[in-house]
CSV table of C-alpha atoms in Angstrom, one decimal:
chain,number,residue,atom,x,y,z
A,1,MET,CA,-19.9,108.6,69.2
A,2,ASP,CA,-19.5,106.7,66.0
A,3,GLY,CA,-21.3,103.6,66.6
A,4,ASP,CA,-22.9,100.8,64.3
A,5,VAL,CA,-25.5,101.9,62.3
A,6,THR,CA,-27.7,98.9,62.8
A,7,GLU,CA,-27.4,99.6,66.4
A,8,ARG,CA,-30.3,101.2,68.2
A,9,ARG,CA,-29.0,104.0,69.9
A,10,VAL,CA,-30.7,106.2,72.5
A,11,VAL,CA,-28.6,109.5,73.1
A,12,VAL,CA,-29.0,111.7,76.4
A,13,GLY,CA,-27.4,114.7,77.3
A,14,VAL,CA,-26.4,114.8,81.1
A,15,ASP,CA,-25.1,118.3,82.5
A,16,GLY,CA,-25.6,117.6,86.2
A,17,SER,CA,-28.9,119.0,86.6
A,18,PRO,CA,-32.0,117.2,88.2
A,19,SER,CA,-33.8,117.0,84.8
A,20,SER,CA,-30.8,115.6,83.3
A,21,TYR,CA,-30.7,113.1,85.7
A,22,ALA,CA,-34.2,112.0,85.4
A,23,ALA,CA,-33.6,112.4,81.6
A,24,LEU,CA,-30.9,109.6,81.9
A,25,ARG,CA,-32.9,107.2,83.9
A,26,TRP,CA,-36.1,107.7,81.5
A,27,ALA,CA,-33.4,107.0,78.4
A,28,LEU,CA,-32.0,103.7,80.1
A,29,ARG,CA,-35.6,102.5,80.6
A,30,TYR,CA,-36.4,103.2,76.9
A,31,ALA,CA,-33.3,101.7,75.8
A,32,GLY,CA,-34.0,98.5,77.5
A,33,PHE,CA,-37.7,98.4,75.6
A,34,VAL,CA,-36.4,98.9,72.3
A,35,GLY,CA,-33.1,96.5,72.7
A,36,GLY,CA,-30.9,99.5,72.6
A,37,VAL,CA,-27.6,101.0,74.1
A,38,VAL,CA,-27.5,104.4,76.3
A,39,GLU,CA,-24.8,106.9,75.1
A,40,ALA,CA,-24.7,109.7,77.9
A,41,VAL,CA,-23.2,112.8,76.1
A,42,ALA,CA,-21.7,115.5,78.7
A,43,VAL,CA,-20.4,118.6,76.9
A,44,TRP,CA,-18.0,121.0,78.0
A,45,GLU,CA,-16.9,124.4,77.5
A,46,LEU,CA,-14.9,127.4,79.3
A,47,PRO,CA,-17.0,130.3,79.0
A,48,GLY,CA,-15.3,133.6,77.2
A,49,LEU,CA,-12.5,131.4,76.5
A,50,TYR,CA,-12.2,133.3,73.2
A,51,GLY,CA,-10.6,136.9,73.8
A,52,TRP,CA,-10.0,136.0,77.5
A,53,SER,CA,-7.1,137.4,78.9
A,54,ALA,CA,-7.0,135.7,82.0
A,55,PRO,CA,-4.3,133.2,83.1
A,56,ALA,CA,-4.0,130.3,81.2
A,57,VAL,CA,-6.4,127.2,81.7
A,58,ASP,CA,-5.2,123.1,81.3
A,59,MET,CA,-7.7,122.2,79.2
A,60,GLU,CA,-6.2,118.6,79.7
A,61,LEU,CA,-7.1,119.0,83.4
A,62,GLU,CA,-10.2,120.3,82.9
A,63,ALA,CA,-11.6,117.3,80.5
A,64,GLU,CA,-10.2,114.8,83.2
A,65,GLU,CA,-12.1,116.8,85.8
A,66,ALA,CA,-15.2,116.4,83.9
A,67,ARG,CA,-14.6,112.9,82.6
A,68,ASP,CA,-14.7,111.9,86.6
A,69,ARG,CA,-17.5,114.0,87.4
A,70,MET,CA,-19.5,112.4,84.8
A,71,ARG,CA,-18.7,109.0,85.8
A,72,GLN,CA,-19.2,109.8,89.6
A,73,GLU,CA,-22.8,111.6,88.5
A,74,LEU,CA,-23.7,108.2,86.5
A,75,THR,CA,-23.0,105.9,89.6
A,76,ASP,CA,-24.9,108.3,91.9
A,77,VAL,CA,-27.7,108.3,89.5
A,78,LEU,CA,-27.9,104.8,88.3
A,79,GLY,CA,-25.7,102.6,90.3
A,80,ALA,CA,-22.6,101.1,89.8
A,81,ASP,CA,-23.9,97.9,87.2
A,82,ALA,CA,-26.6,100.5,85.2
A,83,ALA,CA,-23.5,102.9,84.9
A,84,GLY,CA,-21.4,100.6,83.7
A,85,SER,CA,-23.6,99.7,80.7
A,86,VAL,CA,-23.9,103.3,79.4
A,87,ARG,CA,-21.4,104.7,76.8
A,88,THR,CA,-20.0,108.0,77.7
A,89,HIS,CA,-19.0,110.8,75.8
A,90,LEU,CA,-17.0,114.0,77.0
A,91,VAL,CA,-16.9,116.5,74.4
A,92,HIS,CA,-15.7,120.0,74.4
A,93,GLY,CA,-18.0,122.5,72.2
A,94,ASN,CA,-21.4,124.2,71.9
A,95,THR,CA,-23.8,121.9,73.7
A,96,THR,CA,-26.6,122.2,71.3
A,97,ASP,CA,-24.3,121.4,68.3
A,98,VAL,CA,-22.6,118.4,70.0
A,99,LEU,CA,-26.4,116.8,71.1
A,100,LEU,CA,-27.6,117.3,67.6
A,101,ARG,CA,-24.3,115.9,66.1
A,102,ALA,CA,-24.5,113.0,68.5
A,103,ALA,CA,-28.1,112.1,67.6
A,104,GLU,CA,-27.6,111.7,63.9
A,105,GLY,CA,-29.0,108.0,63.4
A,106,ALA,CA,-30.1,107.2,67.0
A,107,GLU,CA,-33.3,105.9,68.0
A,108,ALA,CA,-34.2,108.9,70.1
A,109,LEU,CA,-32.4,112.2,71.8
A,110,VAL,CA,-33.5,112.6,75.4
A,111,VAL,CA,-32.6,115.7,77.2
A,112,GLY,CA,-33.7,117.3,80.7
A,113,SER,CA,-36.2,120.1,80.4
A,114,ARG,CA,-34.0,122.7,81.8
A,115,GLY,CA,-30.3,122.3,82.8
A,116,ARG,CA,-27.6,124.1,85.4
A,117,GLY,CA,-28.6,127.9,83.8
A,118,GLY,CA,-31.7,129.6,82.8
A,119,PHE,CA,-34.5,131.0,84.7
A,120,ALA,CA,-36.3,129.3,87.1
A,121,ARG,CA,-39.5,129.9,85.8
A,122,ALA,CA,-38.6,128.6,82.1
A,123,LEU,CA,-40.7,125.7,80.9
A,124,LEU,CA,-37.6,124.7,78.7
A,125,GLY,CA,-34.2,125.7,78.6
A,126,SER,CA,-32.3,126.9,75.9
A,127,VAL,CA,-30.7,123.8,74.7
A,128,SER,CA,-34.0,121.3,75.0
A,129,GLN,CA,-35.8,124.1,72.9
A,130,GLN,CA,-33.1,124.0,69.7
A,131,VAL,CA,-32.5,120.4,70.1
A,132,SER,CA,-36.1,119.7,69.4
A,133,GLN,CA,-36.4,122.4,66.8
A,134,HIS,CA,-33.2,120.8,64.6
A,135,ALA,CA,-33.1,117.0,65.6
A,136,THR,CA,-33.0,114.4,63.1
A,137,CYS,CA,-34.8,112.1,65.5
A,138,PRO,CA,-37.6,111.8,67.8
A,139,VAL,CA,-36.5,114.0,71.0
A,140,VAL,CA,-37.9,113.5,74.6
A,141,ILE,CA,-38.0,116.2,77.1
A,142,VAL,CA,-37.8,115.1,80.5
A,143,ARG,CA,-38.8,117.0,83.8
A,144,ALA,CA,-37.1,116.5,86.9
A,145,GLY,CA,-39.3,114.5,89.3
A,146,ARG,CA,-41.6,113.2,86.3
A,147,ASP,CA,-39.5,110.1,85.1
């Protein structure tokens, strides 16, 4: 996520939800308008990892599976040619923190209105709400079906 500072970057959070797919499509179109590049960021974490006494988890295997899923989702959503133009970043950590760091110096941060978790009736998910309040660049929140 350390790109050229003169480059116009559009950072998009991808989590496998319909609204993140809409955000990905929106980010690709917007990057085309501003002559920028799209950086798709997927964040993974193992819930309850700290203080968890279950069997050990192979972090490398989990990361590789997440990378494979991300590549496949980008191809499914955008098609092979467009997916090939998107820079991908898979980062282990807290979703909000990772997206805020990735968006530093970006043209825009694009996120879906609701991710995989949360309540069905919530207008905004917790991540979209947090990044909209703390990002240092413009934030675009895209709803599924509204791209």
